[in-house]
mmCIF file of C-alpha atoms and ligand atoms in Angstrom:
data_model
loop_
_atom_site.group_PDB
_atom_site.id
_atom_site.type_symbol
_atom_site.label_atom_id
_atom_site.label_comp_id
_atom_site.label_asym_id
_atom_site.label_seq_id
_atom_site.Cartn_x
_atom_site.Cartn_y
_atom_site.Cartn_z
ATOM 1 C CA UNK A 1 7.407 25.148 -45.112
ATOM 2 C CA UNK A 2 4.935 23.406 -42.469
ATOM 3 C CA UNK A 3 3.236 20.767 -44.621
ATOM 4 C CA UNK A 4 -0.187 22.008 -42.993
ATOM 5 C CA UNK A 5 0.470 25.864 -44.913
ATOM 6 C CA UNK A 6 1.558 23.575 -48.197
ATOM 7 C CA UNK A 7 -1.319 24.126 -50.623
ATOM 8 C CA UNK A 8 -3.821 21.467 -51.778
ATOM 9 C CA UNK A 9 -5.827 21.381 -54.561
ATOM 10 C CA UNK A 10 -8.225 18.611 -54.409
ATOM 11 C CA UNK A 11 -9.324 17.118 -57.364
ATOM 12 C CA UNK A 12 -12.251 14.539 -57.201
ATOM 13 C CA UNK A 13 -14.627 12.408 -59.268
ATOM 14 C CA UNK A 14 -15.782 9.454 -60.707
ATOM 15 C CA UNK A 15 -14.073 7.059 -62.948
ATOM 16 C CA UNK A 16 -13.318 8.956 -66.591
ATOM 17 C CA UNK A 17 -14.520 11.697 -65.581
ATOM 18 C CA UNK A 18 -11.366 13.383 -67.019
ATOM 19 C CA UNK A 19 -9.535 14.582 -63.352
ATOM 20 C CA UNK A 20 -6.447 12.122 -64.273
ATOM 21 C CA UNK A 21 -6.037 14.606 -67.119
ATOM 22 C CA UNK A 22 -7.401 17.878 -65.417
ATOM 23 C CA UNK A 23 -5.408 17.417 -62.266
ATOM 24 C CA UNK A 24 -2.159 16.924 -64.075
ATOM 25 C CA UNK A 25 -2.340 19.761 -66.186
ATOM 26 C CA UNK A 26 -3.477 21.726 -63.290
ATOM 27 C CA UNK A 27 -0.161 21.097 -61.722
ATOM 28 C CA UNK A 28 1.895 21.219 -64.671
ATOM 29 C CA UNK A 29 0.759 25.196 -65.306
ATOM 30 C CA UNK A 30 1.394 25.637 -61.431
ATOM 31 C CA UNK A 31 4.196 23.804 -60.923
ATOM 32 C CA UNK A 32 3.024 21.850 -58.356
ATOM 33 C CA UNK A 33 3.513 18.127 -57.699
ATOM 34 C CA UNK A 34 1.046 15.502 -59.015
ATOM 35 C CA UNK A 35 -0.795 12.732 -56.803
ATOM 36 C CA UNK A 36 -3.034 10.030 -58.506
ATOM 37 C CA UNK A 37 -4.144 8.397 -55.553
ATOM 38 C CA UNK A 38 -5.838 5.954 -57.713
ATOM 39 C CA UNK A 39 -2.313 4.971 -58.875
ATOM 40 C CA UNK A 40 -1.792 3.771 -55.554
ATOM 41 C CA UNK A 41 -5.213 1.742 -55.474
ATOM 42 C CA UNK A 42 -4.051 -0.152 -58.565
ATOM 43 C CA UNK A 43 -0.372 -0.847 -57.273
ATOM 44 C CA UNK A 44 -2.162 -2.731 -54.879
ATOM 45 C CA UNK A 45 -4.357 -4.519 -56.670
ATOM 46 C CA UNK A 46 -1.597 -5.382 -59.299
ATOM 47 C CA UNK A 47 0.433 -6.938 -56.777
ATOM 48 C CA UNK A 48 -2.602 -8.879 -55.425
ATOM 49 C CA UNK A 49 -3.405 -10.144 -58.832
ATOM 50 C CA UNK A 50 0.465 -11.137 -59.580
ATOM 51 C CA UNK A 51 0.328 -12.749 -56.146
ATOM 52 C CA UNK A 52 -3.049 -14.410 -56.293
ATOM 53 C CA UNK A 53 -3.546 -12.738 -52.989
ATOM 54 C CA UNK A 54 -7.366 -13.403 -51.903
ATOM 55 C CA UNK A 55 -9.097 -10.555 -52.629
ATOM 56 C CA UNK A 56 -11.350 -10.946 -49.773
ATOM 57 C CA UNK A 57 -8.450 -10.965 -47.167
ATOM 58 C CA UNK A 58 -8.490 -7.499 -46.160
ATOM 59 C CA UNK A 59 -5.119 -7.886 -43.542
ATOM 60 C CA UNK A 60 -3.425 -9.487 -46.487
ATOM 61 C CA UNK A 61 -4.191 -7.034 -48.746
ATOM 62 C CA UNK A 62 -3.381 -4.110 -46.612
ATOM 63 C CA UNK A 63 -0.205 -5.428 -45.942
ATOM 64 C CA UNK A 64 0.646 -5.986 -49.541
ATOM 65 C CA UNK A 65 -0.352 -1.977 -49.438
ATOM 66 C CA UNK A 66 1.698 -0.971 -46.496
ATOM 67 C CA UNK A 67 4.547 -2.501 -47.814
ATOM 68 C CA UNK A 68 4.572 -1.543 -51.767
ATOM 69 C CA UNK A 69 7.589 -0.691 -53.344
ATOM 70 C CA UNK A 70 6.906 1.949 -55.519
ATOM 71 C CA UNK A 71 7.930 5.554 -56.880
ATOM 72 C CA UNK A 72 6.666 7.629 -59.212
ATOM 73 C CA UNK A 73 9.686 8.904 -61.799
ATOM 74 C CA UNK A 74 8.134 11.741 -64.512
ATOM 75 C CA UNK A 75 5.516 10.339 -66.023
ATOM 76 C CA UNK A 76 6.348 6.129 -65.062
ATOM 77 C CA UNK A 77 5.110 4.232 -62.590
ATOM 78 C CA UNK A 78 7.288 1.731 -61.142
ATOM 79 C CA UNK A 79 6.688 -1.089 -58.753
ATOM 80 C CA UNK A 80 9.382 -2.998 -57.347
ATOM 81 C CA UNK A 81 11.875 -2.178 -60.121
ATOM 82 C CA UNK A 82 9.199 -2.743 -62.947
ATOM 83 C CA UNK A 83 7.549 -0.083 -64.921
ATOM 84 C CA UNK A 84 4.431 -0.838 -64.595
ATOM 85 C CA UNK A 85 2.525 2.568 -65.998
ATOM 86 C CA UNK A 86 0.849 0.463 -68.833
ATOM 87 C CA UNK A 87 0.051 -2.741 -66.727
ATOM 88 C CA UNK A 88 -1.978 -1.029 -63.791
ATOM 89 C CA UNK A 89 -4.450 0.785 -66.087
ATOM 90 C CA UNK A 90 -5.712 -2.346 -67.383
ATOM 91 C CA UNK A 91 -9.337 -2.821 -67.019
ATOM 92 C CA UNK A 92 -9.021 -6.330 -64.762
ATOM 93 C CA UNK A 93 -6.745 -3.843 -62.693
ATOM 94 C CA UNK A 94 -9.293 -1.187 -62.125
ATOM 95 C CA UNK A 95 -11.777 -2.782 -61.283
ATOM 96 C CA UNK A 96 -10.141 -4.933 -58.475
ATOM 97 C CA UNK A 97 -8.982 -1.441 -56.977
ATOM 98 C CA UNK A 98 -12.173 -0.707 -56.728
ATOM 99 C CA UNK A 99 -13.225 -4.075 -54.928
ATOM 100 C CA UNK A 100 -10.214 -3.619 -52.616
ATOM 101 C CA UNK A 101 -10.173 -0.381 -52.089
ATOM 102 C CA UNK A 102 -13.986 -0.696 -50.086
ATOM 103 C CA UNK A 103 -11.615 -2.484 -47.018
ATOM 104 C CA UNK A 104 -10.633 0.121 -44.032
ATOM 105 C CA UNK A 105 -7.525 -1.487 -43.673
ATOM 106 C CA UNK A 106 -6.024 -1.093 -47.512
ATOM 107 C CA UNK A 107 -6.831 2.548 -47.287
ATOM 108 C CA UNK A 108 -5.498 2.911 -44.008
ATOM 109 C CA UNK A 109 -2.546 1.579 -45.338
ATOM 110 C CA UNK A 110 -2.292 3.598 -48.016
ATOM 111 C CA UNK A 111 -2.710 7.119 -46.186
ATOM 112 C CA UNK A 112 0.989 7.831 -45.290
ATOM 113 C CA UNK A 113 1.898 7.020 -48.878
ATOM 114 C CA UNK A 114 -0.335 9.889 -50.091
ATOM 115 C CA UNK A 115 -0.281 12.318 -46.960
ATOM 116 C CA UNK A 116 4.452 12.102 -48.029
ATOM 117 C CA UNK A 117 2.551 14.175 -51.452
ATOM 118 C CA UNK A 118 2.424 17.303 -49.749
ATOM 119 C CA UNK A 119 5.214 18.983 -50.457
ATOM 120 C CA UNK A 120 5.937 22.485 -51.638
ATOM 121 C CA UNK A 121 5.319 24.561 -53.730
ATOM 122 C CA UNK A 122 2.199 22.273 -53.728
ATOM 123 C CA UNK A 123 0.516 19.498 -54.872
ATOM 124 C CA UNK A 124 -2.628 18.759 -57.138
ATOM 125 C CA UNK A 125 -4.302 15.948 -55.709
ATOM 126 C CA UNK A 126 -6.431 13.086 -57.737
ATOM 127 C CA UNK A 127 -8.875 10.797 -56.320
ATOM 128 C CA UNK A 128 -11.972 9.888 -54.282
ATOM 129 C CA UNK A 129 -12.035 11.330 -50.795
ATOM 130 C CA UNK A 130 -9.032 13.917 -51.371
ATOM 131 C CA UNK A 131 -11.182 16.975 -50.557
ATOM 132 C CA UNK A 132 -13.119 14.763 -48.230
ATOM 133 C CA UNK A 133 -11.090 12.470 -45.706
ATOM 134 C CA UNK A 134 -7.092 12.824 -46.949
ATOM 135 C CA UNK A 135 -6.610 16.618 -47.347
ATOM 136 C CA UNK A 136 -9.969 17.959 -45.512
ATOM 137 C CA UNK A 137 -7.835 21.076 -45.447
ATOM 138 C CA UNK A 138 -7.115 21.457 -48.835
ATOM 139 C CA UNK A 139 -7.780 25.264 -50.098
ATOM 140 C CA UNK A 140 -9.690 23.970 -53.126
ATOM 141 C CA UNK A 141 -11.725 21.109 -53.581
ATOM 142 C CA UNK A 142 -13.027 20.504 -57.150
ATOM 143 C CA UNK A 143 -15.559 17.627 -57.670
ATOM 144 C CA UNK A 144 -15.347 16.698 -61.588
ATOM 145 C CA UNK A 145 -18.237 15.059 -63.146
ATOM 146 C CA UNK A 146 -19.825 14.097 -66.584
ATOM 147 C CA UNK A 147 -22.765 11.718 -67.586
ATOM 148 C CA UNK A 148 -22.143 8.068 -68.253
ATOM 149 C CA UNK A 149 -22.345 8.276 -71.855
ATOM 150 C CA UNK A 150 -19.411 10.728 -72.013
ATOM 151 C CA UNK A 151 -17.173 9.096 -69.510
ATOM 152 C CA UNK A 152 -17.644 5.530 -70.998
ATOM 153 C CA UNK A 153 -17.047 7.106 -74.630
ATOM 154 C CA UNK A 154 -13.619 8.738 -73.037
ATOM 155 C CA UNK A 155 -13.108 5.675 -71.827
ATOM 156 C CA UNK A 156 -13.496 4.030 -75.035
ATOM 157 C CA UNK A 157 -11.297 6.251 -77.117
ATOM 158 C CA UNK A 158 -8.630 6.524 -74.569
ATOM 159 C CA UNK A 159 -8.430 2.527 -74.755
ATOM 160 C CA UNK A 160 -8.349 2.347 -78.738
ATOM 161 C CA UNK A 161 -6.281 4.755 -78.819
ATOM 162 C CA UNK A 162 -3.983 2.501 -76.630
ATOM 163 C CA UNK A 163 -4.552 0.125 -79.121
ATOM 164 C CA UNK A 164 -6.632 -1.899 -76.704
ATOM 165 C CA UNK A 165 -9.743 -3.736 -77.981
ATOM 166 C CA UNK A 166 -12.759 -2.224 -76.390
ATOM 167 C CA UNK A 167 -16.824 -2.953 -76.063
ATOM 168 C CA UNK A 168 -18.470 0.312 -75.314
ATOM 169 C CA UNK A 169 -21.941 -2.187 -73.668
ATOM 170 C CA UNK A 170 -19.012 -3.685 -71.518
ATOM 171 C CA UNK A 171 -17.243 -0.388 -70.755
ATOM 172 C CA UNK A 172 -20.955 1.422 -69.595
ATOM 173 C CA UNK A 173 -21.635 -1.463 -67.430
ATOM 174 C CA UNK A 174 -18.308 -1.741 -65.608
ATOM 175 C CA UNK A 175 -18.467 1.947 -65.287
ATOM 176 C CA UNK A 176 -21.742 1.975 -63.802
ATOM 177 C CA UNK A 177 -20.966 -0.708 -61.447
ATOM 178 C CA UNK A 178 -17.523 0.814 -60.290
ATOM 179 C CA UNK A 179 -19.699 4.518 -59.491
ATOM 180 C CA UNK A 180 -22.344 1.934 -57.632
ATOM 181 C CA UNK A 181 -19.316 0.348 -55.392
ATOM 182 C CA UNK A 182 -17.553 3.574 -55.143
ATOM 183 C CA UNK A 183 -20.553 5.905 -54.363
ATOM 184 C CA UNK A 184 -22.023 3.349 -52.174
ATOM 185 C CA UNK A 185 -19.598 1.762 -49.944
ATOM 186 C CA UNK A 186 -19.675 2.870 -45.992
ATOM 187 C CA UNK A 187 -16.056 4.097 -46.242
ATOM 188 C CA UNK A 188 -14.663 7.275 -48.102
ATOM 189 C CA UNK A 189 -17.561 7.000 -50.565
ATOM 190 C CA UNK A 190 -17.228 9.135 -53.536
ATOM 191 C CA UNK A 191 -19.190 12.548 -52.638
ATOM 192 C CA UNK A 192 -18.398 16.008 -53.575
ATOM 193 C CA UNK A 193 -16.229 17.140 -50.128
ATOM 194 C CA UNK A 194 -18.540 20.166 -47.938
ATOM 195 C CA UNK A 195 -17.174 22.952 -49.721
ATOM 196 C CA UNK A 196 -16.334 21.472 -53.320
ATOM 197 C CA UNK A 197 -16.821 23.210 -56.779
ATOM 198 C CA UNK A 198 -18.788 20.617 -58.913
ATOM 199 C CA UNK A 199 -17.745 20.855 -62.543
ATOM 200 C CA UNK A 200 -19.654 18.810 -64.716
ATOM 201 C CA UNK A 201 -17.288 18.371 -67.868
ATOM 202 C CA UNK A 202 -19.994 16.732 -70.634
ATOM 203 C CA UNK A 203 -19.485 19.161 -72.581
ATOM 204 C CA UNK A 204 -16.222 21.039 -71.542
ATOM 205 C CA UNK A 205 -12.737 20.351 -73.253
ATOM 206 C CA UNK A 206 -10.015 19.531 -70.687
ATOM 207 C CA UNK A 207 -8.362 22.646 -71.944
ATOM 208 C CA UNK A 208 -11.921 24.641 -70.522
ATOM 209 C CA UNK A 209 -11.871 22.742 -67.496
ATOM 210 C CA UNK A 210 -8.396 23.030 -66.358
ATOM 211 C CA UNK A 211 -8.917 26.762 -67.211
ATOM 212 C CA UNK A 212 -12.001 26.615 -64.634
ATOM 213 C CA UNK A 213 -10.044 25.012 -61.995
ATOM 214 C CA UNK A 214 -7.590 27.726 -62.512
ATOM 215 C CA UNK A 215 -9.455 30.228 -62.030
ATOM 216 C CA UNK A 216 -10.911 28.763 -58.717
ATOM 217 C CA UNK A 217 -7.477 29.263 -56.858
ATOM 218 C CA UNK A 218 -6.351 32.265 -59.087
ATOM 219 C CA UNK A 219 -10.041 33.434 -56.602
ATOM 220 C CA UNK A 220 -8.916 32.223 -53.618
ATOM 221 C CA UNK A 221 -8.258 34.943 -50.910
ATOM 222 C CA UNK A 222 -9.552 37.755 -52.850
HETATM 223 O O1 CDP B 1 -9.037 5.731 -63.758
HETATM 224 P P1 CDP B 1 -10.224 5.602 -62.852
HETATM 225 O O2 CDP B 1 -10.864 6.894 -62.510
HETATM 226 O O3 CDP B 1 -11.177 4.558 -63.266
HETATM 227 O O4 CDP B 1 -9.694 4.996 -61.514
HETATM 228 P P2 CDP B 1 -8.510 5.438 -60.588
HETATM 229 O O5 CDP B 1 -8.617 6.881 -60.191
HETATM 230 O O6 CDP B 1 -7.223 5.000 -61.173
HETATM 231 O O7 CDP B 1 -8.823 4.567 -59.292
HETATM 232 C C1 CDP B 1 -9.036 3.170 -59.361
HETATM 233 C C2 CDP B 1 -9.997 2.761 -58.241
HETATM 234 O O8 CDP B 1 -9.386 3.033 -56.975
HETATM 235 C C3 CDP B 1 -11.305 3.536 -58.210
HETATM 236 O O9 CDP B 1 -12.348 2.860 -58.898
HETATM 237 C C4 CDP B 1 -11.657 3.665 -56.742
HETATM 238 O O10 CDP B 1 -12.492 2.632 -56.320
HETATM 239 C C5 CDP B 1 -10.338 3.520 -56.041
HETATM 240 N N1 CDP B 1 -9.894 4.794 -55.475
HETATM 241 C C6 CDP B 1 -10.336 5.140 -54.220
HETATM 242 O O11 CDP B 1 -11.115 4.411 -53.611
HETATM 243 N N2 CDP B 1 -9.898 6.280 -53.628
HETATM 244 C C7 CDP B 1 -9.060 7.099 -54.259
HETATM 245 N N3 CDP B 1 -8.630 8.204 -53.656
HETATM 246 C C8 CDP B 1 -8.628 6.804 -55.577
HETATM 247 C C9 CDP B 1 -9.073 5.633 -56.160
#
């Protein structure tokens, strides 16, 4: 199949705002592949930390993301032979994928990594700027939202339930300073793509919202 006639579904949205979940589940009822683009974001920053990389050299760093070895095998994450699914969603990690990933360069970097994604049947695609600057063409764009009180409470019980200590004052600050970087940065800033449903998912389970995103493409064409 030409990759350009391989569906997209675009999935974006702030941080917690439940896509990692939504997206997946999206693509396990369609049998499509999975991206988490943030993944990718975090890869690099995990290396940077392990490598005490400066985190203001922006050619460093986007050579550290041109050059990661990593693959995605069922539901681990592995970076140069190390699973590494638990260690990138660490809070330290997130947030310095955040920092990094304002720098042209790192994202430039990582763009062949997540264009290789699109394969068929079709992949569900969870980020940022999917919708907006990596699959402009996707056939649905979804941006997922919620207020800060329910992300940073998601946030919370996802972490506990990890059985890592959490501080929901902590947790609604970081999370309110990662929308500020990601929302306001110059490049790829996190909008709702021209064209994008906005779900707001306060008060929707994922089961309701994966059943809305459904829907969406189940309407598309007819
Ligand atoms: O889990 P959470 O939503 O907090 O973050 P993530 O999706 O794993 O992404 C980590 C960070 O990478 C985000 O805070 C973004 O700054 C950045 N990111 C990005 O810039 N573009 C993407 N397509 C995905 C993530």
């Amino acid at each position: 199949m030409v990759t350009s006639v391989i569906p997209v579904i675009a999935i974006d949205g702030p941080t917690a705002s439940g896509k990692g979940t939504v997206a997946h589940r999206v693509a396990d009822k369609l049998g499509f592949h999975y991206l988490d683009s943030g993944a990718l974001y975090r890869l690099t920053a995990l290396s940077a930390i392990r490598r005490g990389t400066d985190l203001n050299d922006e050619h460093a760093l986007a050579k550290l993301a041109e050059h990661l070895q990593c693959s995605f095998q069922g539901g681990d994450i592995i970076l140069s032979h190390e699973n590494v699914t638990e260690a990138i969603r660490a809070e330290e990690v997130g947030n310095t994928a955040s920092k990094i990933a304002t720098f042209h360069a790192v994202r430039h970097a990582l763009l062949g990594l997540q264009l290789g994604f699109r394969k068929a049947p079709g992949v569900v695609a969870d980020g940022r700027d999917m919708g907006s600057v990596i699959f402009p063409n996707a056939v649905l764009k979804v941006f997922l939202t919620a207020s800060v009180a329910a992300r940073a409470e998601r946030r919370y019980k996802q972490l506990i339930g990890k059985g890592i200590s959490a501080n929901m004052e902590d947790l609604l600050m970081d999370l309110q300073a990662r929308d500020d970087r990601d929302t306001n940065r110059t490049i790829a800033p996190l909008v709702p793509a021209e064209g994008a449903h906005v779900l707001d998912t306060s008060n929707l389970t994922a089961d309701e919202a994966v059943a809305q995103v459904l829907q969406w493409y189940a309407a598309i064409g007819k």
